[in-house]
Short mmCIF file of C-alpha atoms in Angstrom, two decimals:
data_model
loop_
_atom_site.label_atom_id
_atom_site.label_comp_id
_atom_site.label_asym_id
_atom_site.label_seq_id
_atom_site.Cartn_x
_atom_site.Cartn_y
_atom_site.Cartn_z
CA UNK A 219 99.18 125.68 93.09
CA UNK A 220 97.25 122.65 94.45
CA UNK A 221 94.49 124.33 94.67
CA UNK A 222 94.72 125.32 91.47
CA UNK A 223 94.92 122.52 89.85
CA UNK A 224 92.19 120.84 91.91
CA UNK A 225 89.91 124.00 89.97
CA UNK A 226 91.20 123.03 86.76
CA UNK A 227 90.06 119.79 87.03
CA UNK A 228 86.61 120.70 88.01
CA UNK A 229 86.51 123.31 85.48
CA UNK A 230 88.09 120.74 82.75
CA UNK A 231 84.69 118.09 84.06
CA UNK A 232 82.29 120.87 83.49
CA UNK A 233 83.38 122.16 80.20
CA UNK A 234 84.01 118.60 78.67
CA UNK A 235 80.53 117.46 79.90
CA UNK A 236 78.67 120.47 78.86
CA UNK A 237 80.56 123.00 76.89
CA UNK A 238 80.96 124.16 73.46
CA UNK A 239 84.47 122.14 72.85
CA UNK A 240 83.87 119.90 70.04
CA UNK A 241 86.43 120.58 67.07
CA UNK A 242 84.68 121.44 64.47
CA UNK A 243 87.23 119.89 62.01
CA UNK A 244 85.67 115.65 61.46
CA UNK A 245 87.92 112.87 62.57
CA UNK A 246 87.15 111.58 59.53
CA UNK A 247 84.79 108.68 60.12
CA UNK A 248 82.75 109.69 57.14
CA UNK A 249 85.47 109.53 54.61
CA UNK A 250 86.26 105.82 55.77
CA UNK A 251 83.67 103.28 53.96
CA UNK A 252 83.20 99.54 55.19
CA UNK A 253 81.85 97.54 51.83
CA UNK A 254 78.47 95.59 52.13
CA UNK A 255 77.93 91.88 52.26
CA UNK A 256 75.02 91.00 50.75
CA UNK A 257 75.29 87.26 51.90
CA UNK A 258 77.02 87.83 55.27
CA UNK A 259 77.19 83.80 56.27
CA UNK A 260 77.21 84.77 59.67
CA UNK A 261 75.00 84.62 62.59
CA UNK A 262 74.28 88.15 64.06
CA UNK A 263 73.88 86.01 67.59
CA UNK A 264 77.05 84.91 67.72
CA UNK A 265 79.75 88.10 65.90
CA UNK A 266 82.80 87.82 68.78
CA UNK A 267 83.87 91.11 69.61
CA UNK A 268 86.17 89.99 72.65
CA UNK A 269 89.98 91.29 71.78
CA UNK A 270 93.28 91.07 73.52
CA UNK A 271 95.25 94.16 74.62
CA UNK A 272 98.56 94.02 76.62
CA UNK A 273 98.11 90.75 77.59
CA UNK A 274 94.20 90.93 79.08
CA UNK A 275 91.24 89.38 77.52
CA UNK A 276 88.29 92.29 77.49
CA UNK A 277 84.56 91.01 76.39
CA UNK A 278 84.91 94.08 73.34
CA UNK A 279 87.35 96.56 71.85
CA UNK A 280 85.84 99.97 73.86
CA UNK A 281 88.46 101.49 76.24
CA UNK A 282 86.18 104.06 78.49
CA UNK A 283 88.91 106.69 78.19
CA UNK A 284 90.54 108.40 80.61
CA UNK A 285 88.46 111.90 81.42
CA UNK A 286 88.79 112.91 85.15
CA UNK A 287 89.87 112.93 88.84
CA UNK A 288 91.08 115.16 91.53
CA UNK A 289 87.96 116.37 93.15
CA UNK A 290 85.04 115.22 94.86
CA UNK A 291 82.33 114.91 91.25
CA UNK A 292 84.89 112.80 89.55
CA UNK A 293 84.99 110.67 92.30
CA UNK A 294 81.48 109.87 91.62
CA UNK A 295 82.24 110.16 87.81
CA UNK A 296 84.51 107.45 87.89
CA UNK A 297 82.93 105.07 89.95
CA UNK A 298 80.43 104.76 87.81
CA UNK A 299 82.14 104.43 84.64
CA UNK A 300 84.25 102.08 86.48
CA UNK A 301 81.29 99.97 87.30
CA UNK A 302 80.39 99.98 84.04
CA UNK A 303 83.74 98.71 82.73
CA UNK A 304 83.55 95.66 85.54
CA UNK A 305 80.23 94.80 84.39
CA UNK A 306 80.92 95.14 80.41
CA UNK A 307 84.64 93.31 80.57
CA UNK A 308 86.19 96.95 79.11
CA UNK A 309 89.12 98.86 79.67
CA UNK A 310 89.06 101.99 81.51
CA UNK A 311 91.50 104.79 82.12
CA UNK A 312 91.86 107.84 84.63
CA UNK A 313 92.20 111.16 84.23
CA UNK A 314 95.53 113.15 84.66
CA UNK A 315 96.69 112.03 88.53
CA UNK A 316 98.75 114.54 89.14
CA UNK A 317 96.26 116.35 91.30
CA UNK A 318 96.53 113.14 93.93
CA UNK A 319 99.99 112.95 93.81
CA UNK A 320 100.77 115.88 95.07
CA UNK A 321 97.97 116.13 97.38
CA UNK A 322 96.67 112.52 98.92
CA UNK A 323 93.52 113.67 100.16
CA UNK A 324 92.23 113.81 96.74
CA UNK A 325 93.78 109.95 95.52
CA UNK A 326 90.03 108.70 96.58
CA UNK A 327 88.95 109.96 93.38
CA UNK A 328 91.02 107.76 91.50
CA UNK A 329 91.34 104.69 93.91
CA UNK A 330 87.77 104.32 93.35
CA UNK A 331 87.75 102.50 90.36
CA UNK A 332 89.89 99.69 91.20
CA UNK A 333 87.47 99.57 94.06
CA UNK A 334 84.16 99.15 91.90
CA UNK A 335 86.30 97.49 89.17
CA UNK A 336 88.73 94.83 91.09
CA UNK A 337 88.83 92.72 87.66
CA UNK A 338 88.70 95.53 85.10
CA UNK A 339 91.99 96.69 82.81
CA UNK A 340 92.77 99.76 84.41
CA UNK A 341 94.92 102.64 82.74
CA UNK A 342 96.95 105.68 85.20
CA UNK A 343 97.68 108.65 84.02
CA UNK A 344 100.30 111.07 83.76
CA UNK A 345 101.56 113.77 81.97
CA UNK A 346 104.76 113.89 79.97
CA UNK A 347 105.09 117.99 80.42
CA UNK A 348 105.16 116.90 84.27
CA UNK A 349 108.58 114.64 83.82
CA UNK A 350 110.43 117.13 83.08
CA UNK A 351 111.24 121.18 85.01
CA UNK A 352 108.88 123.82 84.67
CA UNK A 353 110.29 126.72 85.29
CA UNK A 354 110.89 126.18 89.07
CA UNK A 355 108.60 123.31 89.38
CA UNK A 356 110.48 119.92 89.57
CA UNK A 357 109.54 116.91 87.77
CA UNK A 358 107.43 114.20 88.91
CA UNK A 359 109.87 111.88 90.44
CA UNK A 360 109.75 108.18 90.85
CA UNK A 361 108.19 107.96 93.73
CA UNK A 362 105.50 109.67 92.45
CA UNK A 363 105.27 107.80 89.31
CA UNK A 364 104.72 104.42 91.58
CA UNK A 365 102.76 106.12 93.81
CA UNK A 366 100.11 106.84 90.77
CA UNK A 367 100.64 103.40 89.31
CA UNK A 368 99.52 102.11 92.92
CA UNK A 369 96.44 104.31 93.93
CA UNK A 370 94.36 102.11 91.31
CA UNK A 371 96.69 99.52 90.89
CA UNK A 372 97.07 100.12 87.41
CA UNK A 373 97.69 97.51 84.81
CA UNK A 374 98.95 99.91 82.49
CA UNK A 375 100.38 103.48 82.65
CA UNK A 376 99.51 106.23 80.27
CA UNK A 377 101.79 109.13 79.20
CA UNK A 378 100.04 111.69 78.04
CA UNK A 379 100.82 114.13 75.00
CA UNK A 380 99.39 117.14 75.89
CA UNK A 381 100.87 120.43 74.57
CA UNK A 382 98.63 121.60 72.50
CA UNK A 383 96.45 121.94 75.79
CA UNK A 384 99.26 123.10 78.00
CA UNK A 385 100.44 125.87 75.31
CA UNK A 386 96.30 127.16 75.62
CA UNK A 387 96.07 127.19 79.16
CA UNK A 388 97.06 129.94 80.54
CA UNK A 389 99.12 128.69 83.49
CA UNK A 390 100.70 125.69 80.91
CA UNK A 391 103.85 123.52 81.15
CA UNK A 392 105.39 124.75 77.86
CA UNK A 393 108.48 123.23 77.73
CA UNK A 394 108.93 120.27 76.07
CA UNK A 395 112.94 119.71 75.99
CA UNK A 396 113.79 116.31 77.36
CA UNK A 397 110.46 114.67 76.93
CA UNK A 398 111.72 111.99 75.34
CA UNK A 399 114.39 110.96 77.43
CA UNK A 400 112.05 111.26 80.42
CA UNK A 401 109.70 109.04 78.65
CA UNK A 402 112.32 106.53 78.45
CA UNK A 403 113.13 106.88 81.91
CA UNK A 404 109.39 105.77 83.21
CA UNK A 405 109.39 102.79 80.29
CA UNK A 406 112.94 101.30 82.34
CA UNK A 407 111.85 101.46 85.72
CA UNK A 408 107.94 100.71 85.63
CA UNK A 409 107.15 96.98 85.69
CA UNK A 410 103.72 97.85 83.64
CA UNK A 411 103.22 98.46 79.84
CA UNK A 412 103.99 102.42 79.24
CA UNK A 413 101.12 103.01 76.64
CA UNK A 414 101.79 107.08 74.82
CA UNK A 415 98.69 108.87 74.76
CA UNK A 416 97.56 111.89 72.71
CA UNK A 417 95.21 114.40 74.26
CA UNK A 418 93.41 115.57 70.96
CA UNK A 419 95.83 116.51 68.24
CA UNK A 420 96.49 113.52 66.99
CA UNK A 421 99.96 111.33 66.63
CA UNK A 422 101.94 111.26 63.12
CA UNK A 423 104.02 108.09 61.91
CA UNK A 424 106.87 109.69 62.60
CA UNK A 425 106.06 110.13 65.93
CA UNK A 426 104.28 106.60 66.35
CA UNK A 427 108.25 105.45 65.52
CA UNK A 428 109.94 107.60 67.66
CA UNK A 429 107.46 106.23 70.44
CA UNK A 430 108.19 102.99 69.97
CA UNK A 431 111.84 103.04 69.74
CA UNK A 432 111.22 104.83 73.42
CA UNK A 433 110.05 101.29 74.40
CA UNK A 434 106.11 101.96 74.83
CA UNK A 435 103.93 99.34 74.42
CA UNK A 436 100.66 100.93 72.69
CA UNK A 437 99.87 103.89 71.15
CA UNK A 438 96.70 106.23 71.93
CA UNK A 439 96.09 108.43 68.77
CA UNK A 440 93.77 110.76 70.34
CA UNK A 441 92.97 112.68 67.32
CA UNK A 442 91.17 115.42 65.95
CA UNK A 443 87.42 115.17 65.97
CA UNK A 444 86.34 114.67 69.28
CA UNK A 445 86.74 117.05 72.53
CA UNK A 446 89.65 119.59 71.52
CA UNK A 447 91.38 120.49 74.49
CA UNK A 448 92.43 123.91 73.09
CA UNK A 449 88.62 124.96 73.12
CA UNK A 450 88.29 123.80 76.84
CA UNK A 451 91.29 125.53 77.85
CA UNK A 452 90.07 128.66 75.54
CA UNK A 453 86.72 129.05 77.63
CA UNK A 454 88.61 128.91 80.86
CA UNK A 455 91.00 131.58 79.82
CA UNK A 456 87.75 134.02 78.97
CA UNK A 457 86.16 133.32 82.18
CA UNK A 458 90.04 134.48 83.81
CA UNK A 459 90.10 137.41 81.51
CA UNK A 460 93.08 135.97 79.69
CA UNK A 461 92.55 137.84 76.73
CA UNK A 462 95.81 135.98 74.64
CA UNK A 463 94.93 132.48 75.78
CA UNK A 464 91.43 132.70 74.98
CA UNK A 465 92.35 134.27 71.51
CA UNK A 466 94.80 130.97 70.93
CA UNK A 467 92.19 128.31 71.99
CA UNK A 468 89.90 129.64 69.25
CA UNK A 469 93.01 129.89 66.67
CA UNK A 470 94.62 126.77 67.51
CA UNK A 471 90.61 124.52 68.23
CA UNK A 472 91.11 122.03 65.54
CA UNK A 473 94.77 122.06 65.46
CA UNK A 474 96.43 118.63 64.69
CA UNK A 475 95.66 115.42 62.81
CA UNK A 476 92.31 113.65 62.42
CA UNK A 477 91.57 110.35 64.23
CA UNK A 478 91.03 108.41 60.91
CA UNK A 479 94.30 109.47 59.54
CA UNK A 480 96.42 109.05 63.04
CA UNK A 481 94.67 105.81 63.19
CA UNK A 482 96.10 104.39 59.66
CA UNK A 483 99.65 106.24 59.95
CA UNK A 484 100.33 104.69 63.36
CA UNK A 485 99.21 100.80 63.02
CA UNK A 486 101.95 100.42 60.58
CA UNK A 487 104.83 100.13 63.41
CA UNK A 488 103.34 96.94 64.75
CA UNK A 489 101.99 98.46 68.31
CA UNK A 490 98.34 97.83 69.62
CA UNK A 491 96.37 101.41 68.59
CA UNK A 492 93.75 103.02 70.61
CA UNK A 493 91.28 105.05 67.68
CA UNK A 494 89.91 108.22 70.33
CA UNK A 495 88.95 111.07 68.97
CA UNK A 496 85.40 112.05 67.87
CA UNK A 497 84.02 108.58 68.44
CA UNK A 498 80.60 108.46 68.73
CA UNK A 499 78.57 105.51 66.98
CA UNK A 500 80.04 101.68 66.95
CA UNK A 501 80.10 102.24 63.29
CA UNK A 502 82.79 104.45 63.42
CA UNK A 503 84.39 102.21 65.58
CA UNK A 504 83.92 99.30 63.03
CA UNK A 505 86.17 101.71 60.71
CA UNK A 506 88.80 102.43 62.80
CA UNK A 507 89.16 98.55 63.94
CA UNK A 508 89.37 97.88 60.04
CA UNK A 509 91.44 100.30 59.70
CA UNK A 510 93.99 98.56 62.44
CA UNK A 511 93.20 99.83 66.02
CA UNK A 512 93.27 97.44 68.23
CA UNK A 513 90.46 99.07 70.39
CA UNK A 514 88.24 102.19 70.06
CA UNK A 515 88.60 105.42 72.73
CA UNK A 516 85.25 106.95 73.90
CA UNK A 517 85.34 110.18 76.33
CA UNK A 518 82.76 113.19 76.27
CA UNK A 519 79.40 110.69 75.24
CA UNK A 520 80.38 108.18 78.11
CA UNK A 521 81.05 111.41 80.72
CA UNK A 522 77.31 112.43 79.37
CA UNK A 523 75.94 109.30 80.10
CA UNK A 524 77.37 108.43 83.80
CA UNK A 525 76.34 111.98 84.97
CA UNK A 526 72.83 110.66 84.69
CA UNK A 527 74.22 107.13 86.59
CA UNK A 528 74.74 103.78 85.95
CA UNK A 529 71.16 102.85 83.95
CA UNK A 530 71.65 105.46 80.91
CA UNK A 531 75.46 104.52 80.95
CA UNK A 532 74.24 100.89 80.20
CA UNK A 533 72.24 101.90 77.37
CA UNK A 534 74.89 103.56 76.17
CA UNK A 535 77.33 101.21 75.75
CA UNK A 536 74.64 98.34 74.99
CA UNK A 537 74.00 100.60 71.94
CA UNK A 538 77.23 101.38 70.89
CA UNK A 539 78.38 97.56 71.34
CA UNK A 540 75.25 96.65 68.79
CA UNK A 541 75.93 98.71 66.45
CA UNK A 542 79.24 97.47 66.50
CA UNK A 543 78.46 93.75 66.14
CA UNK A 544 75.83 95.01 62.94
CA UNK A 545 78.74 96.83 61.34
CA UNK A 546 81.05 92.74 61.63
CA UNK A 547 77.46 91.28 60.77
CA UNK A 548 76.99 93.09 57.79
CA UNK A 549 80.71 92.88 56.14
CA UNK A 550 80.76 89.02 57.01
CA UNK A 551 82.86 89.20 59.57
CA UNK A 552 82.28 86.90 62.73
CA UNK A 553 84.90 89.01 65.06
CA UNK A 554 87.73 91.36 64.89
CA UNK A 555 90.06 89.53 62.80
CA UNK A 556 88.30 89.07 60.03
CA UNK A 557 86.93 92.34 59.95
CA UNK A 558 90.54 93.98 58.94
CA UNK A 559 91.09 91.61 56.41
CA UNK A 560 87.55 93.11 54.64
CA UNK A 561 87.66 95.66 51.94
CA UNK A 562 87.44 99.16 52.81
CA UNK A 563 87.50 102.80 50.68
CA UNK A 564 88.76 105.71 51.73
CA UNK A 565 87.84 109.23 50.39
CA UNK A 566 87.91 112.94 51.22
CA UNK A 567 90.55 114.88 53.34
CA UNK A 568 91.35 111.33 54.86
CA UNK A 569 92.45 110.37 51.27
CA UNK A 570 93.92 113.51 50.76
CA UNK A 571 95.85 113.49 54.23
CA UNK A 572 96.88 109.70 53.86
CA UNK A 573 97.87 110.44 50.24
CA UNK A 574 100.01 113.15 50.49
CA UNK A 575 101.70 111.86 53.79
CA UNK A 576 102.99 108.73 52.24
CA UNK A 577 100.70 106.39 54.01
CA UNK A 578 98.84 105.09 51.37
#
């Protein structure tokens, strides 16, 4: 089962990277509209994108989100995002750590970016379908909670909400009975923010409450738009000859709730919100900061970019951080704050979705 897992990770690097596995359902970005300022009255040179989250100052709102681990490329996948993050002043999180956990031979993968990022916000990772019995596969206890929370000395700990994923893959954690509770459990006894992360289907209001009344401290919407999970686990089930799985990944590939909508349904129960999901341009993080989030998730462009090293990851996020500061420059708005108090229209399914929800 180790083993296993160690291949899934691999496999799960590989197909994210270079794969077919976008959904082909939008996040929504293009139904969200940020109104022009003709007379800006700002100066381009000095738009502040610096924001607060859980109690750390970062130099701009990106989190570089948590993608991978567990096997010997992701060890040099991560160090190099998590040099970036050290030299940019962003967040960063790691992939699923379950892998190390249960096997310390591979924790190097993930201890690695507290090593090339001592000053960085740093996220861990684990799954909620793993805090509760499988079948005859025990829950994570809390020893290994700690022990995750330790190999990068996290300043946060992310619980992911995976089961769209897990109900694809073909050896998947499907039960979900006593989630909650378990959730609970890790929010008493960890002395770091618990932040609830989707995995690519998005998080409801309703949901976003429940969350919170669970006592975690920030919500990760990880909508529709971006990688879906349900592809990824769909191509690995064809190459295993797993005839039903692969037949659900296609069914179920843009299952779930766009970024854009997740994004304006969960800021309303007074948590910080990470926007991932299908970002791709600071201009569509511009919207979903307007719209609320508190920073923006970015996963398969940043994976591109360190696989070529630390030079074309720069230009990445130099890009994306411009066009980020021209999207406050050109609505008047000389950081963060003022940007969510600018108007903004919303059209398309995103109206429709937001409409017919109750959100509005």
């Amino acid at each position: 089962m180790d083993d296993l897992i160690e291949q899934r990770k691999a496999d799960h690097l590989r197909l994210s990277a270079s794969g077919d596995v976008d959904a082909r359902a939008g996040p929504g970005w293009d139904d969200v509209l940020l109104v022009h300022q003709a007379l800006p009255e700002v100066d381009h040179a000095q738009v502040d994108v610096s924001v607060s989250f859980l109690g750390k100052r970062l130099r701009a709102p990106l989190l570089i989100a948590g993608m991978t681990g567990g096997h010997r490329t992701a060890h040099e996948v991560n160090a190099t995002l998590a040099r970036a993050a050290e030299r940019h002043g962003l967040a960063m999180g790691v992939g699923s750590q379950r892998a190390a956990v249960k096997r310390a031979d591979l924790a190097y993968s993930y201890s690695v970016v507290r090593e090339q990022a001592p000053t960085a916000f740093l996220i861990g990772n684990i799954g909620a379908p793993q805090l509760i019995a499988q079948g005859l596969t025990p829950p994570l206890d809390n020893a290994d909670v700690e022990a995750a929370i330790e190999m990068i000395r996290a300043d946060a700990l992310a619980v992911h909400l995976n089961f769209l994923q897990e109900s694809v893959q073909p050896e998947g954690d499907r039960n979900a009975r006593g989630c909650a509770a378990a959730i609970k459990g890790v929010v008493e006894r960890v002395n770091i923010p618990v932040v609830a992360k989707e995995t690519g289907a998005g998080l409801s209001r309703s949901t976003a409450l429940e969350l919170k009344e669970l006592g975690v401290k920030a919500l990760d919407v990880g909508g529709v738009g971006g990688t879906s999970f349900a592809a990824v686990e769909g191509l690995r089930a064809e190459a295993q000859g797993a005839t039903g799985s692969q037949r659900l990944g296609e069914v179920f590939r843009d299952w779930g709730i766009p970024t854009s909508v997740s994004v304006i349904g969960t800021q309303a129960v007074g948590l910080p919100v990470i926007a991932t999901g299908g970002m791709r341009t600071g201009l569509q993080a511009a919207k979903a900061l307007a719209l609320g989030a508190t920073l923006v998730g970015v996963a398969r462009p940043l994976l591109q970019a360190a696989l070529e090293g630390d030079a074309a990851l720069d230009v990445w996020i130099t890009q994306f951080l411009g066009e980020l500061r021209t999207a406050l420059f050109l609505t008047g708005s000389a950081d963060l704050t003022l940007l969510q108090t600018r108007p903004r229209v919303i059209t398309g399914m995103t109206r429709a979705w937001i409409d017919q929800l109750g959100y509005a």
